[in-house]
Amino acid sequence: MTKGFRCKHFSIGLPDAAEDQSLTALFRHVADTLAQDDPITMDDMIAIGFETELGDDAVDRGVFTIVFADSDSKTATPAPSP
């Protein structure tokens, strides 16, 4: 639960083997992944977080965490309007 309503989240980053570990490549990867999966509407969005982690190979890797309303839940309360 987040601020009184049910939500789901997932994190996505570039594969460790990706040659291009740039922020631009990460944005493209996130957009491509979201386009392939069930779409999350702007009304469902709650938050997007970003953090970097230092990999075992000493390369910084970015990860986005996307939090969205759990509209499939029978007990879900609608997300508040902006």
PDB file of N, CA, C and O in Angstrom:
ATOM      1  N   MET A   1       0.852  -1.177   0.000  1.00  0.00           N
ATOM      2  CA  MET A   1       0.000   0.000   0.000  1.00  0.00           C
ATOM      3  C   MET A   1       0.897   1.239   0.000  1.00  0.00           C
ATOM      4  O   MET A   1       1.897   1.286   0.668  1.00  0.00           O
ATOM      5  N   THR A   2       0.490   2.230  -0.759  1.00  0.00           N
ATOM      6  CA  THR A   2       1.200   3.493  -0.825  1.00  0.00           C
ATOM      7  C   THR A   2       0.194   4.609  -0.637  1.00  0.00           C
ATOM      8  O   THR A   2      -0.733   4.730  -1.417  1.00  0.00           O
ATOM      9  N   LYS A   3       0.342   5.384   0.414  1.00  0.00           N
ATOM     10  CA  LYS A   3      -0.546   6.507   0.704  1.00  0.00           C
ATOM     11  C   LYS A   3      -2.018   6.104   0.629  1.00  0.00           C
ATOM     12  O   LYS A   3      -2.843   6.810   0.071  1.00  0.00           O
ATOM     13  N   GLY A   4      -2.352   4.913   1.128  1.00  0.00           N
ATOM     14  CA  GLY A   4      -3.744   4.521   1.257  1.00  0.00           C
ATOM     15  C   GLY A   4      -4.342   3.815   0.054  1.00  0.00           C
ATOM     16  O   GLY A   4      -5.524   3.506   0.071  1.00  0.00           O
ATOM     17  N   PHE A   5      -3.586   3.539  -0.992  1.00  0.00           N
ATOM     18  CA  PHE A   5      -4.155   2.779  -2.102  1.00  0.00           C
ATOM     19  C   PHE A   5      -3.169   1.714  -2.555  1.00  0.00           C
ATOM     20  O   PHE A   5      -1.969   1.829  -2.346  1.00  0.00           O
ATOM     21  N   ARG A   6      -3.713   0.657  -3.127  1.00  0.00           N
ATOM     22  CA  ARG A   6      -2.883  -0.477  -3.530  1.00  0.00           C
ATOM     23  C   ARG A   6      -2.084  -0.130  -4.780  1.00  0.00           C
ATOM     24  O   ARG A   6      -2.561   0.568  -5.657  1.00  0.00           O
ATOM     25  N   CYS A   7      -0.870  -0.646  -4.838  1.00  0.00           N
ATOM     26  CA  CYS A   7      -0.021  -0.374  -5.991  1.00  0.00           C
ATOM     27  C   CYS A   7       0.856  -1.582  -6.290  1.00  0.00           C
ATOM     28  O   CYS A   7       0.970  -2.507  -5.491  1.00  0.00           O
ATOM     29  N   LYS A   8       1.439  -1.546  -7.463  1.00  0.00           N
ATOM     30  CA  LYS A   8       2.425  -2.537  -7.890  1.00  0.00           C
ATOM     31  C   LYS A   8       3.662  -1.764  -8.328  1.00  0.00           C
ATOM     32  O   LYS A   8       3.578  -0.573  -8.615  1.00  0.00           O
ATOM     33  N   HIS A   9       4.774  -2.459  -8.398  1.00  0.00           N
ATOM     34  CA  HIS A   9       5.992  -1.796  -8.873  1.00  0.00           C
ATOM     35  C   HIS A   9       6.906  -2.815  -9.538  1.00  0.00           C
ATOM     36  O   HIS A   9       6.771  -4.018  -9.325  1.00  0.00           O
ATOM     37  N   PHE A  10       7.793  -2.310 -10.347  1.00  0.00           N
ATOM     38  CA  PHE A  10       8.844  -3.130 -10.925  1.00  0.00           C
ATOM     39  C   PHE A  10      10.038  -2.239 -11.180  1.00  0.00           C
ATOM     40  O   PHE A  10       9.918  -1.025 -11.293  1.00  0.00           O
ATOM     41  N   SER A  11      11.198  -2.850 -11.242  1.00  0.00           N
ATOM     42  CA  SER A  11      12.434  -2.124 -11.535  1.00  0.00           C
ATOM     43  C   SER A  11      13.004  -2.649 -12.840  1.00  0.00           C
ATOM     44  O   SER A  11      12.868  -3.834 -13.151  1.00  0.00           O
ATOM     45  N   ILE A  12      13.624  -1.761 -13.582  1.00  0.00           N
ATOM     46  CA  ILE A  12      14.193  -2.151 -14.867  1.00  0.00           C
ATOM     47  C   ILE A  12      15.487  -1.390 -15.101  1.00  0.00           C
ATOM     48  O   ILE A  12      15.577  -0.194 -14.849  1.00  0.00           O
ATOM     49  N   GLY A  13      16.471  -2.122 -15.550  1.00  0.00           N
ATOM     50  CA  GLY A  13      17.760  -1.543 -15.909  1.00  0.00           C
ATOM     51  C   GLY A  13      18.267  -2.236 -17.153  1.00  0.00           C
ATOM     52  O   GLY A  13      17.639  -3.154 -17.674  1.00  0.00           O
ATOM     53  N   LEU A  14      19.393  -1.802 -17.627  1.00  0.00           N
ATOM     54  CA  LEU A  14      19.993  -2.425 -18.799  1.00  0.00           C
ATOM     55  C   LEU A  14      20.627  -3.759 -18.410  1.00  0.00           C
ATOM     56  O   LEU A  14      21.115  -3.912 -17.281  1.00  0.00           O
ATOM     57  N   PRO A  15      20.657  -4.711 -19.332  1.00  0.00           N
ATOM     58  CA  PRO A  15      21.380  -5.955 -19.046  1.00  0.00           C
ATOM     59  C   PRO A  15      22.861  -5.648 -18.781  1.00  0.00           C
ATOM     60  O   PRO A  15      23.430  -4.740 -19.399  1.00  0.00           O
ATOM     61  N   ASP A  16      23.472  -6.388 -17.893  1.00  0.00           N
ATOM     62  CA  ASP A  16      24.886  -6.172 -17.566  1.00  0.00           C
ATOM     63  C   ASP A  16      25.776  -6.262 -18.802  1.00  0.00           C
ATOM     64  O   ASP A  16      26.792  -5.585 -18.888  1.00  0.00           O
ATOM     65  N   ALA A  17      25.390  -7.093 -19.761  1.00  0.00           N
ATOM     66  CA  ALA A  17      26.219  -7.304 -20.957  1.00  0.00           C
ATOM     67  C   ALA A  17      26.054  -6.213 -22.019  1.00  0.00           C
ATOM     68  O   ALA A  17      26.788  -6.198 -23.005  1.00  0.00           O
ATOM     69  N   ALA A  18      25.118  -5.284 -21.806  1.00  0.00           N
ATOM     70  CA  ALA A  18      24.897  -4.222 -22.802  1.00  0.00           C
ATOM     71  C   ALA A  18      26.154  -3.359 -22.921  1.00  0.00           C
ATOM     72  O   ALA A  18      26.698  -2.902 -21.919  1.00  0.00           O
ATOM     73  N   GLU A  19      26.607  -3.148 -24.147  1.00  0.00           N
ATOM     74  CA  GLU A  19      27.807  -2.320 -24.372  1.00  0.00           C
ATOM     75  C   GLU A  19      27.588  -0.878 -23.940  1.00  0.00           C
ATOM     76  O   GLU A  19      28.437  -0.260 -23.335  1.00  0.00           O
ATOM     77  N   ASP A  20      26.425  -0.344 -24.288  1.00  0.00           N
ATOM     78  CA  ASP A  20      26.100   1.051 -23.989  1.00  0.00           C
ATOM     79  C   ASP A  20      25.340   1.107 -22.666  1.00  0.00           C
ATOM     80  O   ASP A  20      24.190   0.698 -22.591  1.00  0.00           O
ATOM     81  N   GLN A  21      25.975   1.586 -21.623  1.00  0.00           N
ATOM     82  CA  GLN A  21      25.354   1.705 -20.303  1.00  0.00           C
ATOM     83  C   GLN A  21      24.961   3.158 -20.009  1.00  0.00           C
ATOM     84  O   GLN A  21      24.829   3.547 -18.856  1.00  0.00           O
ATOM     85  N   SER A  22      24.740   3.941 -21.056  1.00  0.00           N
ATOM     86  CA  SER A  22      24.423   5.357 -20.873  1.00  0.00           C
ATOM     87  C   SER A  22      22.974   5.544 -20.420  1.00  0.00           C
ATOM     88  O   SER A  22      22.127   4.648 -20.561  1.00  0.00           O
ATOM     89  N   LEU A  23      22.715   6.709 -19.882  1.00  0.00           N
ATOM     90  CA  LEU A  23      21.362   7.052 -19.463  1.00  0.00           C
ATOM     91  C   LEU A  23      20.412   7.052 -20.658  1.00  0.00           C
ATOM     92  O   LEU A  23      19.269   6.595 -20.557  1.00  0.00           O
ATOM     93  N   THR A  24      20.875   7.519 -21.803  1.00  0.00           N
ATOM     94  CA  THR A  24      20.052   7.528 -23.015  1.00  0.00           C
ATOM     95  C   THR A  24      19.653   6.105 -23.398  1.00  0.00           C
ATOM     96  O   THR A  24      18.489   5.845 -23.717  1.00  0.00           O
ATOM     97  N   ALA A  25      20.600   5.173 -23.345  1.00  0.00           N
ATOM     98  CA  ALA A  25      20.302   3.779 -23.664  1.00  0.00           C
ATOM     99  C   ALA A  25      19.301   3.195 -22.669  1.00  0.00           C
ATOM    100  O   ALA A  25      18.418   2.419 -23.041  1.00  0.00           O
ATOM    101  N   LEU A  26      19.448   3.587 -21.404  1.00  0.00           N
ATOM    102  CA  LEU A  26      18.517   3.104 -20.381  1.00  0.00           C
ATOM    103  C   LEU A  26      17.108   3.614 -20.648  1.00  0.00           C
ATOM    104  O   LEU A  26      16.137   2.860 -20.569  1.00  0.00           O
ATOM    105  N   PHE A  27      16.962   4.907 -20.975  1.00  0.00           N
ATOM    106  CA  PHE A  27      15.638   5.440 -21.299  1.00  0.00           C
ATOM    107  C   PHE A  27      15.028   4.685 -22.477  1.00  0.00           C
ATOM    108  O   PHE A  27      13.839   4.349 -22.463  1.00  0.00           O
ATOM    109  N   ARG A  28      15.821   4.426 -23.520  1.00  0.00           N
ATOM    110  CA  ARG A  28      15.309   3.682 -24.681  1.00  0.00           C
ATOM    111  C   ARG A  28      14.860   2.280 -24.279  1.00  0.00           C
ATOM    112  O   ARG A  28      13.826   1.797 -24.708  1.00  0.00           O
ATOM    113  N   HIS A  29      15.660   1.627 -23.445  1.00  0.00           N
ATOM    114  CA  HIS A  29      15.337   0.275 -22.998  1.00  0.00           C
ATOM    115  C   HIS A  29      14.031   0.265 -22.203  1.00  0.00           C
ATOM    116  O   HIS A  29      13.186  -0.612 -22.400  1.00  0.00           O
ATOM    117  N   VAL A  30      13.870   1.215 -21.309  1.00  0.00           N
ATOM    118  CA  VAL A  30      12.641   1.300 -20.521  1.00  0.00           C
ATOM    119  C   VAL A  30      11.448   1.535 -21.446  1.00  0.00           C
ATOM    120  O   VAL A  30      10.424   0.853 -21.340  1.00  0.00           O
ATOM    121  N   ALA A  31      11.566   2.472 -22.381  1.00  0.00           N
ATOM    122  CA  ALA A  31      10.469   2.771 -23.303  1.00  0.00           C
ATOM    123  C   ALA A  31      10.125   1.554 -24.161  1.00  0.00           C
ATOM    124  O   ALA A  31       8.941   1.220 -24.335  1.00  0.00           O
ATOM    125  N   ASP A  32      11.138   0.868 -24.684  1.00  0.00           N
ATOM    126  CA  ASP A  32      10.900  -0.318 -25.503  1.00  0.00           C
ATOM    127  C   ASP A  32      10.221  -1.425 -24.702  1.00  0.00           C
ATOM    128  O   ASP A  32       9.316  -2.098 -25.187  1.00  0.00           O
ATOM    129  N   THR A  33      10.663  -1.602 -23.470  1.00  0.00           N
ATOM    130  CA  THR A  33      10.082  -2.637 -22.613  1.00  0.00           C
ATOM    131  C   THR A  33       8.632  -2.318 -22.288  1.00  0.00           C
ATOM    132  O   THR A  33       7.762  -3.196 -22.361  1.00  0.00           O
ATOM    133  N   LEU A  34       8.348  -1.070 -21.950  1.00  0.00           N
ATOM    134  CA  LEU A  34       6.968  -0.678 -21.644  1.00  0.00           C
ATOM    135  C   LEU A  34       6.067  -0.831 -22.864  1.00  0.00           C
ATOM    136  O   LEU A  34       4.902  -1.211 -22.739  1.00  0.00           O
ATOM    137  N   ALA A  35       6.588  -0.558 -24.045  1.00  0.00           N
ATOM    138  CA  ALA A  35       5.792  -0.677 -25.273  1.00  0.00           C
ATOM    139  C   ALA A  35       5.440  -2.134 -25.562  1.00  0.00           C
ATOM    140  O   ALA A  35       4.390  -2.403 -26.156  1.00  0.00           O
ATOM    141  N   GLN A  36       6.275  -3.074 -25.139  1.00  0.00           N
ATOM    142  CA  GLN A  36       6.030  -4.491 -25.388  1.00  0.00           C
ATOM    143  C   GLN A  36       5.038  -5.092 -24.402  1.00  0.00           C
ATOM    144  O   GLN A  36       4.330  -6.037 -24.722  1.00  0.00           O
ATOM    145  N   ASP A  37       5.003  -4.579 -23.197  1.00  0.00           N
ATOM    146  CA  ASP A  37       4.149  -5.132 -22.153  1.00  0.00           C
ATOM    147  C   ASP A  37       2.785  -4.448 -22.168  1.00  0.00           C
ATOM    148  O   ASP A  37       2.525  -3.558 -22.957  1.00  0.00           O
ATOM    149  N   ASP A  38       1.925  -4.880 -21.245  1.00  0.00           N
ATOM    150  CA  ASP A  38       0.638  -4.210 -21.101  1.00  0.00           C
ATOM    151  C   ASP A  38       0.895  -2.754 -20.753  1.00  0.00           C
ATOM    152  O   ASP A  38       1.682  -2.458 -19.851  1.00  0.00           O
ATOM    153  N   PRO A  39       0.246  -1.847 -21.446  1.00  0.00           N
ATOM    154  CA  PRO A  39       0.517  -0.429 -21.187  1.00  0.00           C
ATOM    155  C   PRO A  39       0.039   0.013 -19.802  1.00  0.00           C
ATOM    156  O   PRO A  39      -0.972  -0.453 -19.310  1.00  0.00           O
ATOM    157  N   ILE A  40       0.819   0.877 -19.215  1.00  0.00           N
ATOM    158  CA  ILE A  40       0.451   1.527 -17.970  1.00  0.00           C
ATOM    159  C   ILE A  40       0.029   2.935 -18.366  1.00  0.00           C
ATOM    160  O   ILE A  40       0.789   3.648 -19.010  1.00  0.00           O
ATOM    161  N   THR A  41      -1.167   3.328 -17.991  1.00  0.00           N
ATOM    162  CA  THR A  41      -1.654   4.643 -18.389  1.00  0.00           C
ATOM    163  C   THR A  41      -1.087   5.714 -17.463  1.00  0.00           C
ATOM    164  O   THR A  41      -0.640   5.429 -16.348  1.00  0.00           O
ATOM    165  N   MET A  42      -1.134   6.940 -17.936  1.00  0.00           N
ATOM    166  CA  MET A  42      -0.677   8.065 -17.112  1.00  0.00           C
ATOM    167  C   MET A  42      -1.523   8.165 -15.848  1.00  0.00           C
ATOM    168  O   MET A  42      -1.017   8.553 -14.796  1.00  0.00           O
ATOM    169  N   ASP A  43      -2.812   7.807 -15.930  1.00  0.00           N
ATOM    170  CA  ASP A  43      -3.674   7.850 -14.752  1.00  0.00           C
ATOM    171  C   ASP A  43      -3.262   6.827 -13.695  1.00  0.00           C
ATOM    172  O   ASP A  43      -3.558   6.999 -12.520  1.00  0.00           O
ATOM    173  N   ASP A  44      -2.605   5.751 -14.115  1.00  0.00           N
ATOM    174  CA  ASP A  44      -2.174   4.710 -13.182  1.00  0.00           C
ATOM    175  C   ASP A  44      -0.838   5.023 -12.504  1.00  0.00           C
ATOM    176  O   ASP A  44      -0.505   4.439 -11.483  1.00  0.00           O
ATOM    177  N   MET A  45      -0.069   5.930 -13.086  1.00  0.00           N
ATOM    178  CA  MET A  45       1.269   6.232 -12.560  1.00  0.00           C
ATOM    179  C   MET A  45       1.198   6.873 -11.182  1.00  0.00           C
ATOM    180  O   MET A  45       0.387   7.760 -10.954  1.00  0.00           O
ATOM    181  N   ILE A  46       2.060   6.407 -10.301  1.00  0.00           N
ATOM    182  CA  ILE A  46       2.153   6.983  -8.966  1.00  0.00           C
ATOM    183  C   ILE A  46       3.515   7.634  -8.783  1.00  0.00           C
ATOM    184  O   ILE A  46       3.620   8.767  -8.352  1.00  0.00           O
ATOM    185  N   ALA A  47       4.586   6.908  -9.127  1.00  0.00           N
ATOM    186  CA  ALA A  47       5.938   7.445  -8.938  1.00  0.00           C
ATOM    187  C   ALA A  47       6.928   6.709  -9.828  1.00  0.00           C
ATOM    188  O   ALA A  47       6.712   5.557 -10.193  1.00  0.00           O
ATOM    189  N   ILE A  48       8.007   7.397 -10.157  1.00  0.00           N
ATOM    190  CA  ILE A  48       9.134   6.792 -10.843  1.00  0.00           C
ATOM    191  C   ILE A  48      10.388   7.194 -10.073  1.00  0.00           C
ATOM    192  O   ILE A  48      10.622   8.375  -9.840  1.00  0.00           O
ATOM    193  N   GLY A  49      11.147   6.208  -9.660  1.00  0.00           N
ATOM    194  CA  GLY A  49      12.379   6.467  -8.936  1.00  0.00           C
ATOM    195  C   GLY A  49      13.573   6.053  -9.781  1.00  0.00           C
ATOM    196  O   GLY A  49      13.461   5.243 -10.689  1.00  0.00           O
ATOM    197  N   PHE A  50      14.727   6.617  -9.471  1.00  0.00           N
ATOM    198  CA  PHE A  50      15.947   6.294 -10.190  1.00  0.00           C
ATOM    199  C   PHE A  50      17.095   6.179  -9.204  1.00  0.00           C
ATOM    200  O   PHE A  50      17.204   6.976  -8.269  1.00  0.00           O
ATOM    201  N   GLU A  51      17.913   5.163  -9.408  1.00  0.00           N
ATOM    202  CA  GLU A  51      19.122   5.039  -8.604  1.00  0.00           C
ATOM    203  C   GLU A  51      20.198   4.374  -9.440  1.00  0.00           C
ATOM    204  O   GLU A  51      19.920   3.739 -10.453  1.00  0.00           O
ATOM    205  N   THR A  52      21.434   4.559  -9.028  1.00  0.00           N
ATOM    206  CA  THR A  52      22.547   3.893  -9.699  1.00  0.00           C
ATOM    207  C   THR A  52      23.191   2.926  -8.725  1.00  0.00           C
ATOM    208  O   THR A  52      23.179   3.135  -7.510  1.00  0.00           O
ATOM    209  N   GLU A  53      23.700   1.855  -9.304  1.00  0.00           N
ATOM    210  CA  GLU A  53      24.408   0.858  -8.517  1.00  0.00           C
ATOM    211  C   GLU A  53      25.713   0.544  -9.223  1.00  0.00           C
ATOM    212  O   GLU A  53      25.764   0.482 -10.445  1.00  0.00           O
ATOM    213  N   LEU A  54      26.748   0.335  -8.451  1.00  0.00           N
ATOM    214  CA  LEU A  54      28.045  -0.025  -8.999  1.00  0.00           C
ATOM    215  C   LEU A  54      28.081  -1.535  -9.184  1.00  0.00           C
ATOM    216  O   LEU A  54      27.912  -2.296  -8.229  1.00  0.00           O
ATOM    217  N   GLY A  55      28.255  -1.972 -10.438  1.00  0.00           N
ATOM    218  CA  GLY A  55      28.287  -3.394 -10.743  1.00  0.00           C
ATOM    219  C   GLY A  55      29.595  -4.038 -10.327  1.00  0.00           C
ATOM    220  O   GLY A  55      30.567  -3.368  -9.963  1.00  0.00           O
ATOM    221  N   ASP A  56      29.629  -5.365 -10.396  1.00  0.00           N
ATOM    222  CA  ASP A  56      30.837  -6.118 -10.056  1.00  0.00           C
ATOM    223  C   ASP A  56      32.011  -5.752 -10.944  1.00  0.00           C
ATOM    224  O   ASP A  56      33.170  -5.933 -10.566  1.00  0.00           O
ATOM    225  N   ASP A  57      31.703  -5.228 -12.140  1.00  0.00           N
ATOM    226  CA  ASP A  57      32.762  -4.849 -13.080  1.00  0.00           C
ATOM    227  C   ASP A  57      33.130  -3.369 -12.969  1.00  0.00           C
ATOM    228  O   ASP A  57      33.759  -2.811 -13.855  1.00  0.00           O
ATOM    229  N   ALA A  58      32.725  -2.727 -11.888  1.00  0.00           N
ATOM    230  CA  ALA A  58      33.034  -1.321 -11.594  1.00  0.00           C
ATOM    231  C   ALA A  58      32.387  -0.356 -12.582  1.00  0.00           C
ATOM    232  O   ALA A  58      32.867   0.756 -12.775  1.00  0.00           O
ATOM    233  N   VAL A  59      31.268  -0.757 -13.186  1.00  0.00           N
ATOM    234  CA  VAL A  59      30.503   0.111 -14.081  1.00  0.00           C
ATOM    235  C   VAL A  59      29.231   0.526 -13.355  1.00  0.00           C
ATOM    236  O   VAL A  59      28.509  -0.326 -12.814  1.00  0.00           O
ATOM    237  N   ASP A  60      28.951   1.843 -13.313  1.00  0.00           N
ATOM    238  CA  ASP A  60      27.699   2.328 -12.730  1.00  0.00           C
ATOM    239  C   ASP A  60      26.540   1.967 -13.643  1.00  0.00           C
ATOM    240  O   ASP A  60      26.599   2.179 -14.855  1.00  0.00           O
ATOM    241  N   ARG A  61      25.488   1.417 -13.060  1.00  0.00           N
ATOM    242  CA  ARG A  61      24.303   1.049 -13.825  1.00  0.00           C
ATOM    243  C   ARG A  61      23.084   1.717 -13.201  1.00  0.00           C
ATOM    244  O   ARG A  61      22.911   1.681 -11.988  1.00  0.00           O
ATOM    245  N   GLY A  62      22.261   2.299 -14.063  1.00  0.00           N
ATOM    246  CA  GLY A  62      21.048   2.940 -13.595  1.00  0.00           C
ATOM    247  C   GLY A  62      19.881   1.978 -13.604  1.00  0.00           C
ATOM    248  O   GLY A  62      19.794   1.074 -14.432  1.00  0.00           O
ATOM    249  N   VAL A  63      18.970   2.194 -12.656  1.00  0.00           N
ATOM    250  CA  VAL A  63      17.764   1.381 -12.540  1.00  0.00           C
ATOM    251  C   VAL A  63      16.590   2.308 -12.253  1.00  0.00           C
ATOM    252  O   VAL A  63      16.664   3.174 -11.376  1.00  0.00           O
ATOM    253  N   PHE A  64      15.514   2.152 -13.023  1.00  0.00           N
ATOM    254  CA  PHE A  64      14.271   2.864 -12.754  1.00  0.00           C
ATOM    255  C   PHE A  64      13.321   1.940 -12.015  1.00  0.00           C
ATOM    256  O   PHE A  64      13.212   0.758 -12.358  1.00  0.00           O
ATOM    257  N   THR A  65      12.649   2.457 -11.004  1.00  0.00           N
ATOM    258  CA  THR A  65      11.573   1.741 -10.338  1.00  0.00           C
ATOM    259  C   THR A  65      10.288   2.486 -10.644  1.00  0.00           C
ATOM    260  O   THR A  65      10.199   3.698 -10.407  1.00  0.00           O
ATOM    261  N   ILE A  66       9.330   1.766 -11.202  1.00  0.00           N
ATOM    262  CA  ILE A  66       8.064   2.360 -11.631  1.00  0.00           C
ATOM    263  C   ILE A  66       6.962   1.834 -10.712  1.00  0.00           C
ATOM    264  O   ILE A  66       6.806   0.625 -10.555  1.00  0.00           O
ATOM    265  N   VAL A  67       6.240   2.748 -10.082  1.00  0.00           N
ATOM    266  CA  VAL A  67       5.155   2.411  -9.164  1.00  0.00           C
ATOM    267  C   VAL A  67       3.856   2.860  -9.818  1.00  0.00           C
ATOM    268  O   VAL A  67       3.733   4.003 -10.258  1.00  0.00           O
ATOM    269  N   PHE A  68       2.879   1.941  -9.873  1.00  0.00           N
ATOM    270  CA  PHE A  68       1.613   2.265 -10.526  1.00  0.00           C
ATOM    271  C   PHE A  68       0.448   1.658  -9.752  1.00  0.00           C
ATOM    272  O   PHE A  68       0.619   0.723  -8.972  1.00  0.00           O
ATOM    273  N   ALA A  69      -0.737   2.225  -9.949  1.00  0.00           N
ATOM    274  CA  ALA A  69      -1.936   1.796  -9.238  1.00  0.00           C
ATOM    275  C   ALA A  69      -2.284   0.367  -9.615  1.00  0.00           C
ATOM    276  O   ALA A  69      -2.150  -0.045 -10.769  1.00  0.00           O
ATOM    277  N   ASP A  70      -2.723  -0.398  -8.650  1.00  0.00           N
ATOM    278  CA  ASP A  70      -3.142  -1.784  -8.852  1.00  0.00           C
ATOM    279  C   ASP A  70      -4.622  -1.791  -9.213  1.00  0.00           C
ATOM    280  O   ASP A  70      -5.468  -2.103  -8.400  1.00  0.00           O
ATOM    281  N   SER A  71      -4.927  -1.426 -10.449  1.00  0.00           N
ATOM    282  CA  SER A  71      -6.323  -1.324 -10.864  1.00  0.00           C
ATOM    283  C   SER A  71      -6.979  -2.690 -11.030  1.00  0.00           C
ATOM    284  O   SER A  71      -8.200  -2.785 -11.131  1.00  0.00           O
ATOM    285  N   ASP A  72      -6.192  -3.774 -11.022  1.00  0.00           N
ATOM    286  CA  ASP A  72      -6.753  -5.118 -11.133  1.00  0.00           C
ATOM    287  C   ASP A  72      -7.294  -5.622  -9.799  1.00  0.00           C
ATOM    288  O   ASP A  72      -8.096  -6.553  -9.776  1.00  0.00           O
ATOM    289  N   SER A  73      -6.868  -5.020  -8.731  1.00  0.00           N
ATOM    290  CA  SER A  73      -7.276  -5.471  -7.402  1.00  0.00           C
ATOM    291  C   SER A  73      -8.738  -5.107  -7.141  1.00  0.00           C
ATOM    292  O   SER A  73      -9.181  -3.989  -7.408  1.00  0.00           O
ATOM    293  N   LYS A  74      -9.483  -6.057  -6.612  1.00  0.00           N
ATOM    294  CA  LYS A  74     -10.898  -5.812  -6.303  1.00  0.00           C
ATOM    295  C   LYS A  74     -11.046  -4.828  -5.150  1.00  0.00           C
ATOM    296  O   LYS A  74     -12.097  -4.211  -4.993  1.00  0.00           O
ATOM    297  N   THR A  75     -10.010  -4.680  -4.348  1.00  0.00           N
ATOM    298  CA  THR A  75     -10.084  -3.782  -3.197  1.00  0.00           C
ATOM    299  C   THR A  75      -9.326  -2.489  -3.440  1.00  0.00           C
ATOM    300  O   THR A  75      -9.121  -1.726  -2.521  1.00  0.00           O
ATOM    301  N   ALA A  76      -8.904  -2.274  -4.664  1.00  0.00           N
ATOM    302  CA  ALA A  76      -8.083  -1.097  -4.968  1.00  0.00           C
ATOM    303  C   ALA A  76      -8.889   0.186  -4.809  1.00  0.00           C
ATOM    304  O   ALA A  76     -10.057   0.255  -5.164  1.00  0.00           O
ATOM    305  N   THR A  77      -8.249   1.173  -4.269  1.00  0.00           N
ATOM    306  CA  THR A  77      -8.800   2.516  -4.210  1.00  0.00           C
ATOM    307  C   THR A  77      -8.160   3.308  -5.342  1.00  0.00           C
ATOM    308  O   THR A  77      -6.961   3.217  -5.538  1.00  0.00           O
ATOM    309  N   PRO A  78      -8.935   4.057  -6.117  1.00  0.00           N
ATOM    310  CA  PRO A  78      -8.344   4.788  -7.221  1.00  0.00           C
ATOM    311  C   PRO A  78      -7.235   5.714  -6.753  1.00  0.00           C
ATOM    312  O   PRO A  78      -7.274   6.264  -5.649  1.00  0.00           O
ATOM    313  N   ALA A  79      -6.227   5.868  -7.595  1.00  0.00           N
ATOM    314  CA  ALA A  79      -5.136   6.790  -7.296  1.00  0.00           C
ATOM    315  C   ALA A  79      -5.679   8.208  -7.259  1.00  0.00           C
ATOM    316  O   ALA A  79      -6.609   8.543  -7.984  1.00  0.00           O
ATOM    317  N   PRO A  80      -5.113   9.067  -6.402  1.00  0.00           N
ATOM    318  CA  PRO A  80      -5.604  10.439  -6.308  1.00  0.00           C
ATOM    319  C   PRO A  80      -5.308  11.203  -7.595  1.00  0.00           C
ATOM    320  O   PRO A  80      -4.336  10.932  -8.292  1.00  0.00           O
ATOM    321  N   SER A  81      -6.178  12.142  -7.921  1.00  0.00           N
ATOM    322  CA  SER A  81      -5.957  12.996  -9.090  1.00  0.00           C
ATOM    323  C   SER A  81      -4.840  13.972  -8.789  1.00  0.00           C
ATOM    324  O   SER A  81      -4.698  14.421  -7.651  1.00  0.00           O
ATOM    325  N   PRO A  82      -4.045  14.314  -9.827  1.00  0.00           N
ATOM    326  CA  PRO A  82      -2.959  15.273  -9.602  1.00  0.00           C
ATOM    327  C   PRO A  82      -3.458  16.665  -9.293  1.00  0.00           C
ATOM    328  O   PRO A  82      -4.516  17.053  -9.521  1.00  0.00           O
TER     329      PRO A  82
END
